[in-house]
mmCIF file of C-alpha atoms in Angstrom:
data_model
loop_
_atom_site.group_PDB
_atom_site.id
_atom_site.type_symbol
_atom_site.label_atom_id
_atom_site.label_comp_id
_atom_site.label_asym_id
_atom_site.label_seq_id
_atom_site.Cartn_x
_atom_site.Cartn_y
_atom_site.Cartn_z
ATOM 1 C CA ASP W 117 -0.090 -0.051 0.090
ATOM 2 C CA ILE W 118 0.986 3.576 -0.464
ATOM 3 C CA VAL W 119 1.523 5.285 2.806
ATOM 4 C CA MET W 120 0.600 8.966 2.955
ATOM 5 C CA THR W 121 1.830 10.980 5.808
ATOM 6 C CA GLN W 122 0.801 14.462 6.595
ATOM 7 C CA SER W 123 2.643 17.173 8.598
ATOM 8 C CA PRO W 124 1.927 18.967 11.048
ATOM 9 C CA ASP W 125 -1.011 16.748 12.798
ATOM 10 C CA SER W 126 -2.321 20.056 13.856
ATOM 11 C CA LEU W 127 -2.003 23.798 13.121
ATOM 12 C CA ALA W 128 -3.229 26.951 14.646
ATOM 13 C CA VAL W 129 -3.025 29.979 12.497
ATOM 14 C CA SER W 130 -4.497 33.629 12.971
ATOM 15 C CA LEU W 131 -7.045 34.940 10.747
ATOM 16 C CA GLY W 132 -5.990 36.359 7.619
ATOM 17 C CA GLU W 133 -2.618 34.508 7.739
ATOM 18 C CA ARG W 134 -1.207 31.658 5.537
ATOM 19 C CA ALA W 135 -1.664 28.108 6.432
ATOM 20 C CA THR W 136 0.461 25.394 4.880
ATOM 21 C CA ILE W 137 0.012 21.579 5.084
ATOM 22 C CA ASN W 138 2.372 19.171 3.702
ATOM 23 C CA CYS W 139 1.608 15.519 2.721
ATOM 24 C CA LYS W 140 4.315 12.857 1.473
ATOM 25 C CA SER W 141 3.539 9.522 -0.188
ATOM 26 C CA SER W 142 5.821 6.528 0.147
ATOM 27 C CA GLN W 143 6.086 6.266 -3.440
ATOM 28 C CA SER W 144 5.732 8.341 -6.403
ATOM 29 C CA ILE W 145 1.981 9.175 -7.522
ATOM 30 C CA LEU W 146 3.026 10.896 -10.681
ATOM 31 C CA HIS W 147 1.949 8.930 -13.855
ATOM 32 C CA SER W 148 4.429 8.970 -16.520
ATOM 33 C CA SER W 149 2.232 8.902 -19.389
ATOM 34 C CA ASN W 150 -0.206 11.813 -18.634
ATOM 35 C CA ARG W 151 2.155 13.583 -16.203
ATOM 36 C CA LYS W 152 -0.381 13.883 -13.642
ATOM 37 C CA ASN W 153 -0.173 13.643 -9.916
ATOM 38 C CA TYR W 154 -2.816 11.274 -8.434
ATOM 39 C CA LEU W 155 -3.477 13.413 -5.130
ATOM 40 C CA ALA W 156 -6.337 14.912 -3.929
ATOM 41 C CA TRP W 157 -7.352 16.967 -0.869
ATOM 42 C CA HIS W 158 -10.599 16.743 1.332
ATOM 43 C CA GLN W 159 -11.634 19.131 3.825
ATOM 44 C CA GLN W 160 -13.792 17.958 6.795
ATOM 45 C CA LYS W 161 -15.773 20.339 8.950
ATOM 46 C CA PRO W 162 -16.914 19.222 12.333
ATOM 47 C CA GLY W 163 -19.912 17.086 12.121
ATOM 48 C CA GLN W 164 -19.931 16.809 8.210
ATOM 49 C CA PRO W 165 -18.865 14.589 5.551
ATOM 50 C CA PRO W 166 -15.484 15.469 3.809
ATOM 51 C CA LYS W 167 -15.665 17.480 0.579
ATOM 52 C CA LEU W 168 -13.210 17.404 -2.155
ATOM 53 C CA LEU W 169 -11.313 20.642 -2.591
ATOM 54 C CA ILE W 170 -8.623 19.608 -4.893
ATOM 55 C CA TYR W 171 -7.502 16.715 -7.436
ATOM 56 C CA TRP W 172 -4.569 16.130 -9.718
ATOM 57 C CA ALA W 173 -2.612 17.926 -6.793
ATOM 58 C CA SER W 174 -3.299 21.395 -8.010
ATOM 59 C CA SER W 175 -6.843 21.652 -9.564
ATOM 60 C CA ARG W 176 -9.692 23.266 -7.524
ATOM 61 C CA GLU W 177 -13.223 22.261 -7.621
ATOM 62 C CA SER W 178 -15.344 24.925 -9.059
ATOM 63 C CA ASP W 179 -17.079 25.854 -5.943
ATOM 64 C CA VAL W 180 -13.786 26.082 -3.724
ATOM 65 C CA PRO W 181 -12.409 29.604 -3.086
ATOM 66 C CA ASP W 182 -9.301 30.602 -4.867
ATOM 67 C CA ARG W 183 -7.454 31.134 -1.413
ATOM 68 C CA PHE W 184 -7.082 27.250 -1.644
ATOM 69 C CA SER W 185 -4.300 25.927 -3.659
ATOM 70 C CA GLY W 186 -2.403 22.935 -4.111
ATOM 71 C CA SER W 187 1.127 22.184 -5.430
ATOM 72 C CA GLY W 188 3.795 19.494 -5.588
ATOM 73 C CA SER W 189 4.698 16.514 -7.642
ATOM 74 C CA GLY W 190 6.132 12.929 -7.447
ATOM 75 C CA THR W 191 6.008 12.281 -3.500
ATOM 76 C CA ASP W 192 5.545 15.689 -1.997
ATOM 77 C CA PHE W 193 2.644 17.821 -2.054
ATOM 78 C CA THR W 194 1.338 20.964 -0.139
ATOM 79 C CA LEU W 195 -1.954 22.518 0.387
ATOM 80 C CA THR W 196 -1.805 26.146 1.158
ATOM 81 C CA ILE W 197 -4.626 28.508 2.411
ATOM 82 C CA SER W 198 -3.492 31.924 1.618
ATOM 83 C CA SER W 199 -5.357 34.160 4.100
ATOM 84 C CA LEU W 200 -7.145 31.831 6.778
ATOM 85 C CA GLN W 201 -10.964 32.551 7.274
ATOM 86 C CA ALA W 202 -12.850 31.223 10.220
ATOM 87 C CA GLU W 203 -14.816 28.891 8.006
ATOM 88 C CA ASP W 204 -11.760 27.100 7.042
ATOM 89 C CA VAL W 205 -11.423 25.511 10.502
ATOM 90 C CA ALA W 206 -11.685 21.864 9.742
ATOM 91 C CA VAL W 207 -9.400 18.537 9.435
ATOM 92 C CA TYR W 208 -7.731 18.185 5.994
ATOM 93 C CA TYR W 209 -6.818 14.949 4.363
ATOM 94 C CA CYS W 210 -4.584 14.237 1.460
ATOM 95 C CA GLN W 211 -5.375 11.097 -0.418
ATOM 96 C CA GLN W 212 -3.880 9.241 -3.429
ATOM 97 C CA TYR W 213 -5.854 7.691 -6.131
ATOM 98 C CA TYR W 214 -3.065 6.372 -8.265
ATOM 99 C CA THR W 215 -3.726 2.914 -7.242
ATOM 100 C CA THR W 216 -5.858 0.672 -5.015
ATOM 101 C CA PRO W 217 -6.097 0.705 -2.172
ATOM 102 C CA HIS W 218 -6.891 4.238 -2.252
ATOM 103 C CA THR W 219 -5.226 5.607 0.946
ATOM 104 C CA PHE W 220 -5.488 8.745 2.991
ATOM 105 C CA GLY W 221 -2.876 10.967 5.311
ATOM 106 C CA GLN W 222 -3.826 10.803 8.766
ATOM 107 C CA GLY W 223 -5.290 14.267 8.710
ATOM 108 C CA THR W 224 -4.147 17.735 9.933
ATOM 109 C CA LYS W 225 -6.621 19.539 12.398
ATOM 110 C CA LEU W 226 -6.560 23.322 11.420
ATOM 111 C CA GLU W 227 -7.663 25.887 14.047
ATOM 112 C CA ILE W 228 -7.813 29.574 14.625
ATOM 113 C CA GLN L 10 -27.056 17.737 -8.330
ATOM 114 C CA LEU L 11 -25.571 14.258 -7.383
ATOM 115 C CA GLN L 12 -26.909 12.751 -4.071
ATOM 116 C CA LEU L 13 -25.864 9.920 -2.204
ATOM 117 C CA GLN L 14 -27.877 8.679 0.850
ATOM 118 C CA GLU L 15 -26.578 5.552 2.958
ATOM 119 C CA SER L 16 -29.373 3.464 4.840
ATOM 120 C CA GLY L 17 -29.065 0.513 7.005
ATOM 121 C CA PRO L 18 -29.113 -0.725 10.740
ATOM 122 C CA GLY L 19 -27.098 1.430 13.246
ATOM 123 C CA LEU L 20 -26.360 -1.324 15.485
ATOM 124 C CA VAL L 21 -24.969 -4.783 14.548
ATOM 125 C CA LYS L 22 -23.824 -7.648 17.015
ATOM 126 C CA ALA L 23 -20.393 -8.787 16.943
ATOM 127 C CA SER L 24 -19.706 -11.549 14.633
ATOM 128 C CA GLU L 25 -22.763 -10.650 12.458
ATOM 129 C CA THR L 26 -22.904 -9.108 9.068
ATOM 130 C CA LEU L 27 -23.161 -5.515 8.521
ATOM 131 C CA SER L 28 -25.128 -4.555 5.493
ATOM 132 C CA LEU L 29 -25.535 -0.940 4.126
ATOM 133 C CA THR L 30 -27.162 0.505 0.917
ATOM 134 C CA CYS L 31 -26.478 3.782 -0.650
ATOM 135 C CA THR L 32 -29.206 5.150 -2.976
ATOM 136 C CA VAL L 33 -28.110 7.467 -5.806
ATOM 137 C CA SER L 34 -30.254 10.343 -6.922
ATOM 138 C CA GLY L 35 -29.462 12.883 -9.745
ATOM 139 C CA GLY L 36 -27.514 10.366 -11.804
ATOM 140 C CA SER L 37 -27.671 6.940 -13.240
ATOM 141 C CA ILE L 38 -25.339 4.187 -11.683
ATOM 142 C CA GLY L 39 -25.598 1.971 -14.952
ATOM 143 C CA SER L 40 -24.772 4.634 -17.809
ATOM 144 C CA SER L 41 -21.218 5.946 -17.030
ATOM 145 C CA SER L 42 -17.693 5.197 -16.313
ATOM 146 C CA TYR L 43 -18.005 6.056 -12.482
ATOM 147 C CA CYS L 44 -17.035 3.646 -9.763
ATOM 148 C CA TRP L 45 -19.070 3.727 -6.571
ATOM 149 C CA GLY L 46 -17.319 2.884 -3.051
ATOM 150 C CA TRP L 47 -17.655 3.111 0.729
ATOM 151 C CA VAL L 48 -15.150 5.057 3.098
ATOM 152 C CA ARG L 49 -15.359 4.484 6.775
ATOM 153 C CA GLN L 50 -14.181 6.774 9.764
ATOM 154 C CA PRO L 51 -14.104 5.375 13.131
ATOM 155 C CA PRO L 52 -15.152 7.935 15.937
ATOM 156 C CA GLY L 53 -12.565 10.632 16.229
ATOM 157 C CA LYS L 54 -10.241 8.891 13.818
ATOM 158 C CA GLY L 55 -9.268 9.190 10.093
ATOM 159 C CA LEU L 56 -10.553 7.840 6.696
ATOM 160 C CA GLU L 57 -10.153 4.458 5.351
ATOM 161 C CA TRP L 58 -11.083 3.417 2.129
ATOM 162 C CA ILE L 59 -12.981 0.010 1.885
ATOM 163 C CA GLY L 60 -13.634 -0.661 -1.603
ATOM 164 C CA SER L 61 -15.204 0.284 -4.808
ATOM 165 C CA ILE L 62 -17.237 -1.177 -7.579
ATOM 166 C CA HIS L 63 -18.274 -0.247 -11.326
ATOM 167 C CA TYR L 64 -21.653 -1.407 -12.635
ATOM 168 C CA SER L 65 -19.974 -3.838 -15.041
ATOM 169 C CA GLY L 66 -19.018 -6.008 -12.173
ATOM 170 C CA SER L 67 -15.253 -4.698 -11.490
ATOM 171 C CA THR L 68 -14.598 -4.622 -7.819
ATOM 172 C CA TYR L 69 -11.591 -3.396 -5.821
ATOM 173 C CA TYR L 70 -11.291 -4.109 -2.120
ATOM 174 C CA LYS L 71 -8.833 -3.092 0.410
ATOM 175 C CA PRO L 72 -6.853 -6.107 0.998
ATOM 176 C CA SER L 73 -6.863 -6.348 4.745
ATOM 177 C CA LEU L 74 -10.809 -6.591 4.334
ATOM 178 C CA ARG L 75 -10.878 -8.720 1.427
ATOM 179 C CA GLY L 76 -12.844 -12.036 2.372
ATOM 180 C CA ARG L 77 -15.029 -10.043 4.695
ATOM 181 C CA VAL L 78 -16.259 -7.543 2.258
ATOM 182 C CA THR L 79 -18.771 -7.790 -0.808
ATOM 183 C CA LEU L 80 -19.992 -5.005 -2.890
ATOM 184 C CA SER L 81 -22.854 -5.132 -5.293
ATOM 185 C CA VAL L 82 -24.762 -2.778 -7.400
ATOM 186 C CA ASP L 83 -28.605 -2.997 -8.247
ATOM 187 C CA THR L 84 -28.876 -0.754 -11.354
ATOM 188 C CA SER L 85 -32.674 -1.206 -11.309
ATOM 189 C CA LYS L 86 -33.084 0.347 -8.145
ATOM 190 C CA ASN L 87 -30.110 2.943 -8.883
ATOM 191 C CA GLN L 88 -28.329 1.569 -5.528
ATOM 192 C CA PHE L 89 -25.252 -0.140 -4.428
ATOM 193 C CA SER L 90 -24.453 -2.130 -1.386
ATOM 194 C CA LEU L 91 -21.723 -3.087 1.167
ATOM 195 C CA LYS L 92 -21.629 -6.271 3.337
ATOM 196 C CA LEU L 93 -18.987 -6.775 5.907
ATOM 197 C CA SER L 94 -19.193 -9.908 7.772
ATOM 198 C CA SER L 95 -17.851 -11.245 11.150
ATOM 199 C CA VAL L 96 -17.763 -7.556 12.440
ATOM 200 C CA THR L 97 -16.087 -6.821 15.471
ATOM 201 C CA ALA L 98 -15.901 -3.444 17.795
ATOM 202 C CA ALA L 99 -12.908 -2.225 15.330
ATOM 203 C CA ASP L 100 -15.762 -1.915 12.463
ATOM 204 C CA THR L 101 -17.679 0.612 14.534
ATOM 205 C CA ALA L 102 -17.608 3.907 12.434
ATOM 206 C CA VAL L 103 -19.337 6.301 10.299
ATOM 207 C CA TYR L 104 -19.700 4.850 6.906
ATOM 208 C CA TYR L 105 -19.801 6.800 3.750
ATOM 209 C CA CYS L 106 -20.806 5.945 0.361
ATOM 210 C CA VAL L 107 -18.962 7.839 -2.442
ATOM 211 C CA ARG L 108 -18.629 8.215 -6.199
ATOM 212 C CA HIS L 109 -15.391 8.095 -7.831
ATOM 213 C CA ALA L 110 -14.237 9.998 -11.106
ATOM 214 C CA PRO L 111 -13.026 7.526 -13.717
ATOM 215 C CA GLY L 112 -9.502 6.226 -12.847
ATOM 216 C CA ARG L 113 -6.269 5.162 -14.739
ATOM 217 C CA GLY L 114 -7.620 1.704 -15.918
ATOM 218 C CA THR L 115 -10.715 0.559 -17.610
ATOM 219 C CA TYR L 116 -13.728 0.676 -14.970
ATOM 220 C CA SER L 117 -11.122 1.854 -12.252
ATOM 221 C CA PRO L 118 -11.855 4.137 -9.323
ATOM 222 C CA GLY L 119 -10.355 7.745 -9.483
ATOM 223 C CA VAL L 120 -10.486 10.730 -7.330
ATOM 224 C CA LEU L 121 -13.436 10.751 -4.719
ATOM 225 C CA GLU L 122 -15.842 13.263 -5.827
ATOM 226 C CA TYR L 123 -18.881 13.002 -4.058
ATOM 227 C CA TRP L 124 -19.688 11.893 -0.472
ATOM 228 C CA GLY L 125 -22.824 10.636 1.425
ATOM 229 C CA GLN L 126 -23.751 12.112 4.657
ATOM 230 C CA GLY L 127 -22.624 9.174 6.250
ATOM 231 C CA THR L 128 -24.260 6.611 8.843
ATOM 232 C CA LEU L 129 -22.886 5.586 12.077
ATOM 233 C CA VAL L 130 -22.847 1.744 12.612
ATOM 234 C CA THR L 131 -21.813 0.544 15.973
ATOM 235 C CA VAL L 132 -21.011 -3.111 16.586
ATOM 236 C CA SER L 133 -22.303 -4.321 20.036
ATOM 237 C CA SER L 134 -20.971 -7.239 21.961
#
């Protein structure tokens, strides 16, 4: 199985400041033929199901604010929130879908 | 707008079989390249992918659960189902049904696009 490791486990950021969450995969999830990274970020707010934020490592879902951005390639990836808003309090999970079993990082809890 | 809704018993006795159904609305299970699957989350813990199925019958299971998990699709009811046998307390979790975008291979699961609201299943002794 591909192991996904996130850092940090928890993070406290002031409103309006930048938040950065890292994710590392145990093997490359970059597909050589299409040059796509099979990496997604999901946001889970308290008491809610997860929600897809970013796929292909850097493509935002249509309803996701542009303060959210994803970057990275191969085995190292980053989710950045450029200016933290109160509604961004959540647990964030990275997930690889390069191969089954699909695997998630352990989650990063983001607080104000 | 695609919607997924889980249903099934909220309490299952240890050693018995957990059975859940996901009803899909706003889209058809049997007319696309999408895979449909299940993810679970033990209370206070992270997410675990269980498995996925395409209406053609292609199935993908988490290896550690293989042998206990069965996924099926009922295109006439626009539903898909999960059965998990010989449950223990470790299977207590919120179970989410999900839809994947198409993956790398034919009828394989890609990114998790849609999530149901989830249903809590508790295994009692």
